Amino acid sequence: MASNRGVAYVGPGKVEVQSIPFPELVTPAGKTAGHGVILKVLSTNICGSDQHMVRGRTTAPTGLILGHEITGEVLEVGRDVENMKKGDLVSVPFNVACGRCRTCKEQDTGVCLSVNPSRAGGAYGYVDMGGWIGGQAEYVMVPYADFNLLKFPDKDQAIAKIRDLTCLSDILPTGFHGAVTAGVGPGSTVYVAGAGPVGLAAAASARLLGAAVVIVGDLNADRLAHAKKVGFEVVDVSLDTPLGDQIAAILGTPEVDCAIDAVGFEARGHGHSGSQTEAPATVLNSLMNITRAAGKIGIPGLYVTEDPGAHDKAAQTGSLSVRFGLGWAKSHSFFTGQTPVMKYNRALMQAILWDRINIAEVVGVQVITLDDAPRGYHEFDLGAPKKFVIDPHNQLGHLRKAA
């Protein structure tokens, strides 16, 4: 039996690379998964959603193997798999989906009804998402492979573009979903709250969809500088200047057509004093303020049902002080929930392969080794303007040297 190592959550603020069992074609419920494959992981990314768990802001158990952004090579094929073969290079949607239930058939794969006994929706290496082992490891099992996996048409071409294609498992489709559900189209003015990787992916997606102006807001000066460098307008919400006034200085009006929340429940208040304290509803409320009447708000930022680290008792159970009446009065549309990655990933793969989007540059991809994962988590938590991509088998060493 081959060895395997993976990144484990070992307590608030800490991850550790550990020896873990080699994957088997078995589901978390102990059933044989003849529909699955075992992958040799080529790249696996650190996500802001992982950070929520590592910070102790969820009910994630210690020992959880992290990682839901996975790209890999098929190593072993289950007996019921028909369309995948050993050696195929594939992207894994972070949603674990069966392809057989009502929601999967309707393309709502983020809320598959079959892969999680606790609730709708499953994911790799994530709390309350069905117990599927994470992919920040050397090897991982992927179920329902014929349905879930996106095979790259040319392996050599895919490896050459792996810094971009690794973003297809979550970050790029999530940003794109945020832009689509916010109603972004040709000529739109767009505000994106958050200059982390999700926000930058949403901004890049808005540009791909034809937006006239994309404005990115954040508290972090380094992230704002990076957003400006890759071509977006920026606003600093740590300033005491109201958000609407900063937008008006760019657009000539304090409102935008479309808004995207790429921050989620660990938001901080706006303004110099507010930025020092958590205010989990502040982004949602600010977006209602600056989105035009009848505009749409896409919410790819994560909100949880349980937040044990929240300072506010109501927020500990996901109850936020949202000015819903304002949104109602302005006839806003809100769109929330996990991104159904398969709705977008094939088209976005084509956009990458034909050089229509430079997502690795936009989100600041930096390739690191598996042993460097704890450092990557630490730097990302400090707000580094980077998207850390783990290279478990040291197959992408030339990219690490280039970085």
PDB file of N, CA, C and O in Angstrom, residues 308-350:
ATOM      1  N   PRO A 308     -19.043  29.476  16.429  1.00  0.00           N
ATOM      2  CA  PRO A 308     -18.732  29.523  17.855  1.00  0.00           C
ATOM      3  C   PRO A 308     -17.809  30.662  18.256  1.00  0.00           C
ATOM      4  O   PRO A 308     -17.751  31.042  19.424  1.00  0.00           O
ATOM      5  N   GLY A 309     -17.090  31.253  17.287  1.00  0.00           N
ATOM      6  CA  GLY A 309     -16.172  32.343  17.604  1.00  0.00           C
ATOM      7  C   GLY A 309     -16.780  33.723  17.487  1.00  0.00           C
ATOM      8  O   GLY A 309     -16.101  34.723  17.741  1.00  0.00           O
ATOM      9  N   ALA A 310     -18.063  33.814  17.148  1.00  0.00           N
ATOM     10  CA  ALA A 310     -18.703  35.119  16.987  1.00  0.00           C
ATOM     11  C   ALA A 310     -18.803  35.843  18.321  1.00  0.00           C
ATOM     12  O   ALA A 310     -19.053  35.231  19.370  1.00  0.00           O
ATOM     13  N   HIS A 311     -18.619  37.175  18.297  1.00  0.00           N
ATOM     14  CA  HIS A 311     -18.737  37.980  19.514  1.00  0.00           C
ATOM     15  C   HIS A 311     -20.193  38.231  19.871  1.00  0.00           C
ATOM     16  O   HIS A 311     -20.536  38.457  21.030  1.00  0.00           O
ATOM     17  N   ASP A 312     -21.050  38.193  18.875  1.00  0.00           N
ATOM     18  CA  ASP A 312     -22.473  38.437  19.049  1.00  0.00           C
ATOM     19  C   ASP A 312     -23.201  37.101  19.205  1.00  0.00           C
ATOM     20  O   ASP A 312     -23.016  36.198  18.394  1.00  0.00           O
ATOM     21  N   LYS A 313     -24.038  36.977  20.236  1.00  0.00           N
ATOM     22  CA  LYS A 313     -24.702  35.696  20.502  1.00  0.00           C
ATOM     23  C   LYS A 313     -25.585  35.266  19.345  1.00  0.00           C
ATOM     24  O   LYS A 313     -25.633  34.092  18.972  1.00  0.00           O
ATOM     25  N   ALA A 314     -26.300  36.218  18.749  1.00  0.00           N
ATOM     26  CA  ALA A 314     -27.170  35.884  17.619  1.00  0.00           C
ATOM     27  C   ALA A 314     -26.350  35.369  16.443  1.00  0.00           C
ATOM     28  O   ALA A 314     -26.737  34.405  15.763  1.00  0.00           O
ATOM     29  N   ALA A 315     -25.193  35.994  16.205  1.00  0.00           N
ATOM     30  CA  ALA A 315     -24.348  35.590  15.075  1.00  0.00           C
ATOM     31  C   ALA A 315     -23.785  34.183  15.259  1.00  0.00           C
ATOM     32  O   ALA A 315     -23.411  33.532  14.280  1.00  0.00           O
ATOM     33  N   GLN A 316     -23.728  33.702  16.491  1.00  0.00           N
ATOM     34  CA  GLN A 316     -23.234  32.354  16.733  1.00  0.00           C
ATOM     35  C   GLN A 316     -24.115  31.296  16.081  1.00  0.00           C
ATOM     36  O   GLN A 316     -23.677  30.178  15.829  1.00  0.00           O
ATOM     37  N   THR A 317     -25.359  31.645  15.815  1.00  0.00           N
ATOM     38  CA  THR A 317     -26.264  30.722  15.129  1.00  0.00           C
ATOM     39  C   THR A 317     -26.647  31.240  13.739  1.00  0.00           C
ATOM     40  O   THR A 317     -27.662  30.828  13.176  1.00  0.00           O
ATOM     41  N   GLY A 318     -25.828  32.144  13.214  1.00  0.00           N
ATOM     42  CA  GLY A 318     -26.051  32.636  11.861  1.00  0.00           C
ATOM     43  C   GLY A 318     -27.131  33.689  11.732  1.00  0.00           C
ATOM     44  O   GLY A 318     -27.582  33.987  10.618  1.00  0.00           O
ATOM     45  N   SER A 319     -27.566  34.278  12.841  1.00  0.00           N
ATOM     46  CA  SER A 319     -28.594  35.319  12.802  1.00  0.00           C
ATOM     47  C   SER A 319     -27.917  36.687  12.769  1.00  0.00           C
ATOM     48  O   SER A 319     -27.211  37.049  13.711  1.00  0.00           O
ATOM     49  N   LEU A 320     -28.141  37.434  11.696  1.00  0.00           N
ATOM     50  CA  LEU A 320     -27.456  38.697  11.489  1.00  0.00           C
ATOM     51  C   LEU A 320     -28.455  39.850  11.446  1.00  0.00           C
ATOM     52  O   LEU A 320     -29.612  39.680  11.062  1.00  0.00           O
ATOM     53  N   SER A 321     -27.976  41.049  11.803  1.00  0.00           N
ATOM     54  CA  SER A 321     -28.830  42.247  11.806  1.00  0.00           C
ATOM     55  C   SER A 321     -28.812  42.892  10.419  1.00  0.00           C
ATOM     56  O   SER A 321     -28.198  43.940  10.189  1.00  0.00           O
ATOM     57  N   VAL A 322     -29.491  42.249   9.500  1.00  0.00           N
ATOM     58  CA  VAL A 322     -29.529  42.707   8.116  1.00  0.00           C
ATOM     59  C   VAL A 322     -30.710  43.656   7.922  1.00  0.00           C
ATOM     60  O   VAL A 322     -31.829  43.372   8.371  1.00  0.00           O
ATOM     61  N   ARG A 323     -30.460  44.788   7.239  1.00  0.00           N
ATOM     62  CA  ARG A 323     -31.533  45.756   6.963  1.00  0.00           C
ATOM     63  C   ARG A 323     -32.361  45.275   5.765  1.00  0.00           C
ATOM     64  O   ARG A 323     -32.371  45.871   4.689  1.00  0.00           O
ATOM     65  N   PHE A 324     -33.077  44.196   5.977  1.00  0.00           N
ATOM     66  CA  PHE A 324     -33.809  43.575   4.879  1.00  0.00           C
ATOM     67  C   PHE A 324     -34.877  44.514   4.308  1.00  0.00           C
ATOM     68  O   PHE A 324     -35.188  44.474   3.118  1.00  0.00           O
ATOM     69  N   GLY A 325     -35.412  45.376   5.164  1.00  0.00           N
ATOM     70  CA  GLY A 325     -36.411  46.330   4.687  1.00  0.00           C
ATOM     71  C   GLY A 325     -35.874  47.261   3.619  1.00  0.00           C
ATOM     72  O   GLY A 325     -36.594  47.643   2.689  1.00  0.00           O
ATOM     73  N   LEU A 326     -34.583  47.620   3.727  1.00  0.00           N
ATOM     74  CA  LEU A 326     -33.968  48.471   2.719  1.00  0.00           C
ATOM     75  C   LEU A 326     -33.902  47.740   1.380  1.00  0.00           C
ATOM     76  O   LEU A 326     -34.241  48.302   0.328  1.00  0.00           O
ATOM     77  N   GLY A 327     -33.476  46.489   1.426  1.00  0.00           N
ATOM     78  CA  GLY A 327     -33.421  45.697   0.202  1.00  0.00           C
ATOM     79  C   GLY A 327     -34.792  45.502  -0.411  1.00  0.00           C
ATOM     80  O   GLY A 327     -34.961  45.545  -1.633  1.00  0.00           O
ATOM     81  N   TRP A 328     -35.786  45.295   0.436  1.00  0.00           N
ATOM     82  CA  TRP A 328     -37.156  45.124  -0.055  1.00  0.00           C
ATOM     83  C   TRP A 328     -37.638  46.411  -0.723  1.00  0.00           C
ATOM     84  O   TRP A 328     -38.209  46.399  -1.811  1.00  0.00           O
ATOM     85  N   ALA A 329     -37.367  47.549  -0.072  1.00  0.00           N
ATOM     86  CA  ALA A 329     -37.825  48.836  -0.599  1.00  0.00           C
ATOM     87  C   ALA A 329     -37.184  49.158  -1.945  1.00  0.00           C
ATOM     88  O   ALA A 329     -37.802  49.814  -2.796  1.00  0.00           O
ATOM     89  N   LYS A 330     -35.945  48.683  -2.148  1.00  0.00           N
ATOM     90  CA  LYS A 330     -35.244  48.957  -3.413  1.00  0.00           C
ATOM     91  C   LYS A 330     -35.432  47.829  -4.438  1.00  0.00           C
ATOM     92  O   LYS A 330     -34.818  47.845  -5.502  1.00  0.00           O
ATOM     93  N   SER A 331     -36.299  46.866  -4.112  1.00  0.00           N
ATOM     94  CA  SER A 331     -36.572  45.735  -5.021  1.00  0.00           C
ATOM     95  C   SER A 331     -35.305  44.994  -5.427  1.00  0.00           C
ATOM     96  O   SER A 331     -35.114  44.614  -6.588  1.00  0.00           O
ATOM     97  N   HIS A 332     -34.430  44.770  -4.456  1.00  0.00           N
ATOM     98  CA  HIS A 332     -33.204  44.030  -4.733  1.00  0.00           C
ATOM     99  C   HIS A 332     -33.471  42.534  -4.858  1.00  0.00           C
ATOM    100  O   HIS A 332     -34.388  41.998  -4.232  1.00  0.00           O
ATOM    101  N   SER A 333     -32.641  41.881  -5.635  1.00  0.00           N
ATOM    102  CA  SER A 333     -32.616  40.426  -5.695  1.00  0.00           C
ATOM    103  C   SER A 333     -31.339  39.949  -5.017  1.00  0.00           C
ATOM    104  O   SER A 333     -30.266  40.501  -5.249  1.00  0.00           O
ATOM    105  N   PHE A 334     -31.453  38.915  -4.168  1.00  0.00           N
ATOM    106  CA  PHE A 334     -30.305  38.354  -3.454  1.00  0.00           C
ATOM    107  C   PHE A 334     -30.130  36.906  -3.897  1.00  0.00           C
ATOM    108  O   PHE A 334     -31.103  36.165  -4.018  1.00  0.00           O
ATOM    109  N   PHE A 335     -28.880  36.493  -4.094  1.00  0.00           N
ATOM    110  CA  PHE A 335     -28.620  35.104  -4.484  1.00  0.00           C
ATOM    111  C   PHE A 335     -27.500  34.563  -3.618  1.00  0.00           C
ATOM    112  O   PHE A 335     -26.399  35.118  -3.603  1.00  0.00           O
ATOM    113  N   THR A 336     -27.771  33.480  -2.893  1.00  0.00           N
ATOM    114  CA  THR A 336     -26.816  32.942  -1.936  1.00  0.00           C
ATOM    115  C   THR A 336     -26.523  31.468  -2.232  1.00  0.00           C
ATOM    116  O   THR A 336     -27.123  30.860  -3.113  1.00  0.00           O
ATOM    117  N   GLY A 337     -25.621  30.901  -1.442  1.00  0.00           N
ATOM    118  CA  GLY A 337     -25.402  29.465  -1.458  1.00  0.00           C
ATOM    119  C   GLY A 337     -24.128  29.043  -2.158  1.00  0.00           C
ATOM    120  O   GLY A 337     -23.449  29.825  -2.819  1.00  0.00           O
ATOM    121  N   GLN A 338     -23.810  27.744  -1.988  1.00  0.00           N
ATOM    122  CA  GLN A 338     -22.634  27.181  -2.632  1.00  0.00           C
ATOM    123  C   GLN A 338     -22.752  27.272  -4.154  1.00  0.00           C
ATOM    124  O   GLN A 338     -23.831  27.096  -4.711  1.00  0.00           O
ATOM    125  N   THR A 339     -21.643  27.505  -4.789  1.00  0.00           N
ATOM    126  CA  THR A 339     -21.620  27.569  -6.250  1.00  0.00           C
ATOM    127  C   THR A 339     -21.778  26.176  -6.852  1.00  0.00           C
ATOM    128  O   THR A 339     -21.052  25.250  -6.466  1.00  0.00           O
ATOM    129  N   PRO A 340     -22.678  26.008  -7.815  1.00  0.00           N
ATOM    130  CA  PRO A 340     -22.755  24.745  -8.563  1.00  0.00           C
ATOM    131  C   PRO A 340     -21.670  24.745  -9.640  1.00  0.00           C
ATOM    132  O   PRO A 340     -21.889  25.177 -10.775  1.00  0.00           O
ATOM    133  N   VAL A 341     -20.499  24.270  -9.274  1.00  0.00           N
ATOM    134  CA  VAL A 341     -19.303  24.439 -10.108  1.00  0.00           C
ATOM    135  C   VAL A 341     -19.499  23.894 -11.521  1.00  0.00           C
ATOM    136  O   VAL A 341     -19.069  24.508 -12.505  1.00  0.00           O
ATOM    137  N   MET A 342     -20.169  22.752 -11.638  1.00  0.00           N
ATOM    138  CA  MET A 342     -20.303  22.139 -12.965  1.00  0.00           C
ATOM    139  C   MET A 342     -21.142  22.956 -13.930  1.00  0.00           C
ATOM    140  O   MET A 342     -21.098  22.731 -15.142  1.00  0.00           O
ATOM    141  N   LYS A 343     -21.883  23.913 -13.429  1.00  0.00           N
ATOM    142  CA  LYS A 343     -22.661  24.782 -14.314  1.00  0.00           C
ATOM    143  C   LYS A 343     -21.736  25.672 -15.152  1.00  0.00           C
ATOM    144  O   LYS A 343     -22.117  26.144 -16.227  1.00  0.00           O
ATOM    145  N   TYR A 344     -20.516  25.893 -14.660  1.00  0.00           N
ATOM    146  CA  TYR A 344     -19.623  26.870 -15.284  1.00  0.00           C
ATOM    147  C   TYR A 344     -18.255  26.340 -15.695  1.00  0.00           C
ATOM    148  O   TYR A 344     -17.581  26.951 -16.530  1.00  0.00           O
ATOM    149  N   ASN A 345     -17.776  25.236 -15.087  1.00  0.00           N
ATOM    150  CA  ASN A 345     -16.347  24.946 -15.197  1.00  0.00           C
ATOM    151  C   ASN A 345     -15.880  24.597 -16.600  1.00  0.00           C
ATOM    152  O   ASN A 345     -14.750  24.927 -16.988  1.00  0.00           O
ATOM    153  N   ARG A 346     -16.716  23.937 -17.407  1.00  0.00           N
ATOM    154  CA  ARG A 346     -16.275  23.596 -18.762  1.00  0.00           C
ATOM    155  C   ARG A 346     -16.084  24.864 -19.610  1.00  0.00           C
ATOM    156  O   ARG A 346     -15.077  25.010 -20.320  1.00  0.00           O
ATOM    157  N   ALA A 347     -17.029  25.789 -19.530  1.00  0.00           N
ATOM    158  CA  ALA A 347     -16.905  27.029 -20.298  1.00  0.00           C
ATOM    159  C   ALA A 347     -15.715  27.854 -19.820  1.00  0.00           C
ATOM    160  O   ALA A 347     -14.986  28.444 -20.630  1.00  0.00           O
ATOM    161  N   LEU A 348     -15.500  27.887 -18.511  1.00  0.00           N
ATOM    162  CA  LEU A 348     -14.361  28.639 -17.984  1.00  0.00           C
ATOM    163  C   LEU A 348     -13.037  27.983 -18.347  1.00  0.00           C
ATOM    164  O   LEU A 348     -12.030  28.669 -18.551  1.00  0.00           O
ATOM    165  N   MET A 349     -13.022  26.646 -18.429  1.00  0.00           N
ATOM    166  CA  MET A 349     -11.823  25.959 -18.922  1.00  0.00           C
ATOM    167  C   MET A 349     -11.484  26.437 -20.331  1.00  0.00           C
ATOM    168  O   MET A 349     -10.327  26.746 -20.640  1.00  0.00           O
ATOM    169  N   GLN A 350     -12.492  26.538 -21.183  1.00  0.00           N
ATOM    170  CA  GLN A 350     -12.261  27.018 -22.547  1.00  0.00           C
ATOM    171  C   GLN A 350     -11.746  28.450 -22.551  1.00  0.00           C
ATOM    172  O   GLN A 350     -10.856  28.808 -23.334  1.00  0.00           O
TER     173      GLN A 350
END
